[in-house]
Amino acid sequence: SKGTRKELYRSSYFLHTAQRVLNPAYITLPLVSFFTPAAMGLDPFTPPVAAVFKLLRVPDLKLKLKVPRISRPEPMSVCFVLIASYFLISSGIIYDFVVNPPSMGQTQDPTGYIKSVPFLPRRINGQYIIEGLSAGFLFVVGGFGVILLDWANNKTLRSRDRILYNLSGFLCCAIAYNVCMMFFKIKVPGYMNS
């Protein structure tokens, strides 16, 4: 067996040398990698490692570990956590923690009275806390409208319930969209006016 391996190694070395001599730009990587000493079992690290594993043996342990049983959460609780996290992220809670804006702004009208302003005007990348929470609530209302429209596709619903789900879903989506556009026009005066 060792003699045939050595002969195979010598023949592959001869083949590789002949290819290099005949055409120096031509190198066959699969042939070279197939006939390497490691691929043919002539790796110098193989005998010591094999000797170690012949001396040592994997112990036959039968451990009985108590794995804590974690029950699967209810689907509606997962839905509530996802909607709450969506509300907080879309409300800009990270921006609120980093920048620490006031809850509402103040402005002075021409008569000298100070009145509260819920929207930070003319700044798209800035917001007051109330502005972010109200926008996040409208995003959740729009998402809930899409969920209602999806529930309306259930084939087991009665026609009256399907109509109710469709109307409620369209109403939620329409309210969320129009109020968000109204907020945006308050925030950026003259938006989409030609």
CSV table of C-alpha atoms in Angstrom, one decimal:
chain,number,residue,atom,x,y,z
A,1,SER,CA,0.0,0.0,0.0
A,2,LYS,CA,2.8,2.4,0.9
A,3,GLY,CA,4.6,1.5,-2.4
A,4,THR,CA,1.6,2.3,-4.5
A,5,ARG,CA,1.1,5.6,-2.6
A,6,LYS,CA,4.7,6.6,-3.3
A,7,GLU,CA,4.4,5.6,-6.9
A,8,LEU,CA,1.2,7.6,-7.2
A,9,TYR,CA,2.8,10.6,-5.5
A,10,ARG,CA,5.9,10.4,-7.9
A,11,SER,CA,3.7,10.0,-11.0
A,12,SER,CA,1.6,13.1,-9.9
A,13,TYR,CA,4.8,15.0,-9.3
A,14,PHE,CA,6.0,14.0,-12.7
A,15,LEU,CA,2.7,15.0,-14.3
A,16,HIS,CA,2.7,18.4,-12.6
A,17,THR,CA,6.4,19.0,-13.6
A,18,ALA,CA,5.6,18.0,-17.2
A,19,GLN,CA,2.7,20.4,-17.3
A,20,ARG,CA,4.8,23.2,-15.9
A,21,VAL,CA,7.6,22.6,-18.4
A,22,LEU,CA,5.3,22.3,-21.4
A,23,ASN,CA,3.1,25.3,-20.5
A,24,PRO,CA,4.1,27.5,-17.6
A,25,ALA,CA,0.8,29.5,-17.7
A,26,TYR,CA,-1.3,26.3,-17.3
A,27,ILE,CA,-1.8,25.2,-13.7
A,28,THR,CA,-4.5,22.6,-12.8
A,29,LEU,CA,-5.5,23.2,-9.3
A,30,PRO,CA,-7.8,20.2,-8.9
A,31,LEU,CA,-5.0,17.8,-10.1
A,32,VAL,CA,-2.5,19.4,-7.7
A,33,SER,CA,-4.9,19.5,-4.7
A,34,PHE,CA,-5.9,15.9,-5.4
A,35,PHE,CA,-2.4,14.6,-5.4
A,36,THR,CA,-1.0,16.5,-2.4
A,37,PRO,CA,0.6,14.4,0.4
A,38,ALA,CA,-2.3,15.4,2.8
A,39,ALA,CA,-4.9,14.2,0.3
A,40,MET,CA,-3.1,10.8,-0.1
A,41,GLY,CA,-2.8,10.3,3.6
A,42,LEU,CA,0.8,11.3,3.9
A,43,ASP,CA,0.2,14.2,6.2
A,44,PRO,CA,3.0,14.4,8.8
A,45,PHE,CA,0.5,15.3,11.6
A,46,THR,CA,-1.8,12.2,11.0
A,47,PRO,CA,0.2,9.5,12.8
A,48,PRO,CA,0.7,11.4,16.1
A,49,VAL,CA,-2.9,12.5,16.3
A,50,ALA,CA,-4.1,9.0,15.4
A,51,ALA,CA,-1.8,7.5,18.2
A,52,VAL,CA,-3.4,9.9,20.7
A,53,PHE,CA,-6.9,8.8,19.8
A,54,LYS,CA,-5.9,5.2,20.0
A,55,LEU,CA,-4.7,5.7,23.6
A,56,LEU,CA,-7.6,7.9,24.7
A,57,ARG,CA,-11.2,6.9,24.4
A,58,VAL,CA,-14.4,9.0,24.7
A,59,PRO,CA,-16.1,8.2,28.0
A,60,ASP,CA,-19.5,6.7,27.8
A,61,LEU,CA,-21.4,9.1,30.1
A,62,LYS,CA,-25.1,9.0,30.5
A,63,LEU,CA,-25.9,12.3,32.1
A,64,LYS,CA,-29.5,13.1,33.1
A,65,LEU,CA,-29.8,16.9,33.0
A,66,LYS,CA,-33.0,18.6,33.9
A,67,VAL,CA,-33.8,21.0,31.0
A,68,PRO,CA,-36.2,23.8,32.1
A,69,ARG,CA,-39.4,23.6,30.2
A,70,ILE,CA,-40.3,26.8,28.6
A,71,SER,CA,-43.8,27.0,27.4
A,72,ARG,CA,-44.6,28.5,24.0
A,73,PRO,CA,-46.1,32.0,24.4
A,74,GLU,CA,-49.6,32.7,23.3
A,75,PRO,CA,-49.9,34.1,19.7
A,76,MET,CA,-51.8,37.2,20.9
A,77,SER,CA,-49.2,38.0,23.5
A,78,VAL,CA,-46.5,37.8,20.9
A,79,CYS,CA,-48.6,40.0,18.7
A,80,PHE,CA,-49.1,42.5,21.5
A,81,VAL,CA,-45.3,42.6,22.2
A,82,LEU,CA,-44.6,43.2,18.4
A,83,ILE,CA,-47.2,45.9,18.1
A,84,ALA,CA,-45.9,47.7,21.3
A,85,SER,CA,-42.3,47.5,20.0
A,86,TYR,CA,-43.5,48.8,16.6
A,87,PHE,CA,-45.3,51.7,18.3
A,88,LEU,CA,-42.2,52.6,20.4
A,89,ILE,CA,-39.7,52.4,17.5
A,90,SER,CA,-41.9,54.3,15.1
A,91,SER,CA,-42.6,56.9,17.8
A,92,GLY,CA,-38.9,57.7,17.8
A,93,ILE,CA,-38.2,56.6,21.3
A,94,ILE,CA,-34.5,56.2,20.5
A,95,TYR,CA,-34.4,59.8,19.2
A,96,ASP,CA,-36.2,60.9,22.4
A,97,PHE,CA,-33.5,59.1,24.6
A,98,VAL,CA,-30.6,60.5,22.6
A,99,VAL,CA,-31.7,64.1,22.0
A,100,ASN,CA,-34.1,64.5,25.0
A,101,PRO,CA,-36.5,67.0,23.4
A,102,PRO,CA,-39.3,68.7,25.4
A,103,SER,CA,-42.7,67.1,25.3
A,104,MET,CA,-44.2,70.2,23.6
A,105,GLY,CA,-42.8,73.4,22.2
A,106,GLN,CA,-43.9,77.0,22.8
A,107,THR,CA,-44.4,79.9,20.6
A,108,GLN,CA,-45.5,83.5,21.0
A,109,ASP,CA,-48.4,84.8,18.9
A,110,PRO,CA,-48.5,88.4,17.6
A,111,THR,CA,-50.6,89.5,20.7
A,112,GLY,CA,-47.9,88.3,23.1
A,113,TYR,CA,-49.5,85.2,24.4
A,114,ILE,CA,-47.5,82.1,24.7
A,115,LYS,CA,-49.2,79.0,23.3
A,116,SER,CA,-48.2,75.4,23.2
A,117,VAL,CA,-47.0,73.8,19.9
A,118,PRO,CA,-47.2,70.0,19.5
A,119,PHE,CA,-45.2,70.0,16.2
A,120,LEU,CA,-41.6,71.1,15.7
A,121,PRO,CA,-42.1,73.2,12.5
A,122,ARG,CA,-39.8,73.1,9.5
A,123,ARG,CA,-37.6,70.3,10.7
A,124,ILE,CA,-38.2,66.9,9.3
A,125,ASN,CA,-35.4,65.2,11.3
A,126,GLY,CA,-36.6,66.7,14.7
A,127,GLN,CA,-39.7,66.2,16.8
A,128,TYR,CA,-41.3,66.8,20.2
A,129,ILE,CA,-42.3,63.8,22.3
A,130,ILE,CA,-46.0,64.3,21.8
A,131,GLU,CA,-45.5,64.6,18.0
A,132,GLY,CA,-43.7,61.3,17.9
A,133,LEU,CA,-46.2,59.5,20.1
A,134,SER,CA,-49.1,60.7,18.0
A,135,ALA,CA,-47.4,59.7,14.7
A,136,GLY,CA,-46.6,56.3,16.2
A,137,PHE,CA,-50.2,55.8,17.3
A,138,LEU,CA,-51.4,56.6,13.8
A,139,PHE,CA,-48.9,54.1,12.3
A,140,VAL,CA,-50.3,51.4,14.6
A,141,VAL,CA,-53.8,52.3,13.6
A,142,GLY,CA,-52.9,51.9,9.9
A,143,GLY,CA,-51.2,48.6,10.6
A,144,PHE,CA,-54.3,47.4,12.5
A,145,GLY,CA,-56.4,48.4,9.5
A,146,VAL,CA,-54.2,46.2,7.3
A,147,ILE,CA,-54.6,43.3,9.9
A,148,LEU,CA,-58.4,43.7,9.7
A,149,LEU,CA,-58.3,43.6,5.9
A,150,ASP,CA,-56.3,40.4,6.2
A,151,TRP,CA,-58.8,38.9,8.7
A,152,ALA,CA,-61.6,39.7,6.2
A,153,ASN,CA,-60.2,37.1,3.8
A,154,ASN,CA,-61.1,34.2,6.2
A,155,LYS,CA,-63.4,31.9,4.4
A,156,THR,CA,-65.3,30.9,7.6
A,157,LEU,CA,-66.6,34.4,8.2
A,158,ARG,CA,-70.2,35.3,7.6
A,159,SER,CA,-70.8,37.9,4.9
A,160,ARG,CA,-71.9,40.5,7.5
A,161,ASP,CA,-68.7,40.1,9.5
A,162,ARG,CA,-66.6,40.2,6.3
A,163,ILE,CA,-68.2,43.5,5.4
A,164,LEU,CA,-67.6,44.8,8.9
A,165,TYR,CA,-63.9,43.8,8.8
A,166,ASN,CA,-63.4,45.3,5.4
A,167,LEU,CA,-65.1,48.6,6.3
A,168,SER,CA,-63.2,48.8,9.6
A,169,GLY,CA,-59.9,48.1,7.9
A,170,PHE,CA,-60.4,50.6,5.1
A,171,LEU,CA,-61.5,53.2,7.7
A,172,CYS,CA,-58.5,52.7,9.9
A,173,CYS,CA,-56.1,52.9,6.9
A,174,ALA,CA,-57.8,56.0,5.5
A,175,ILE,CA,-57.9,57.8,8.9
A,176,ALA,CA,-54.2,57.0,9.6
A,177,TYR,CA,-53.1,58.1,6.1
A,178,ASN,CA,-55.1,61.4,6.1
A,179,VAL,CA,-54.2,62.4,9.6
A,180,CYS,CA,-50.5,61.6,9.0
A,181,MET,CA,-50.6,63.8,5.9
A,182,MET,CA,-52.3,66.6,7.9
A,183,PHE,CA,-49.5,66.3,10.5
A,184,PHE,CA,-46.9,66.5,7.8
A,185,LYS,CA,-48.5,69.6,6.3
A,186,ILE,CA,-48.5,71.2,9.7
A,187,LYS,CA,-44.9,70.3,10.2
A,188,VAL,CA,-43.8,71.4,6.8
A,189,PRO,CA,-46.0,74.4,5.7
A,190,GLY,CA,-46.7,74.5,2.0
A,191,TYR,CA,-46.0,70.8,1.4
A,192,MET,CA,-47.4,69.6,-1.9
A,193,ASN,CA,-48.8,73.0,-2.8
A,194,SER,CA,-48.1,74.1,-6.3
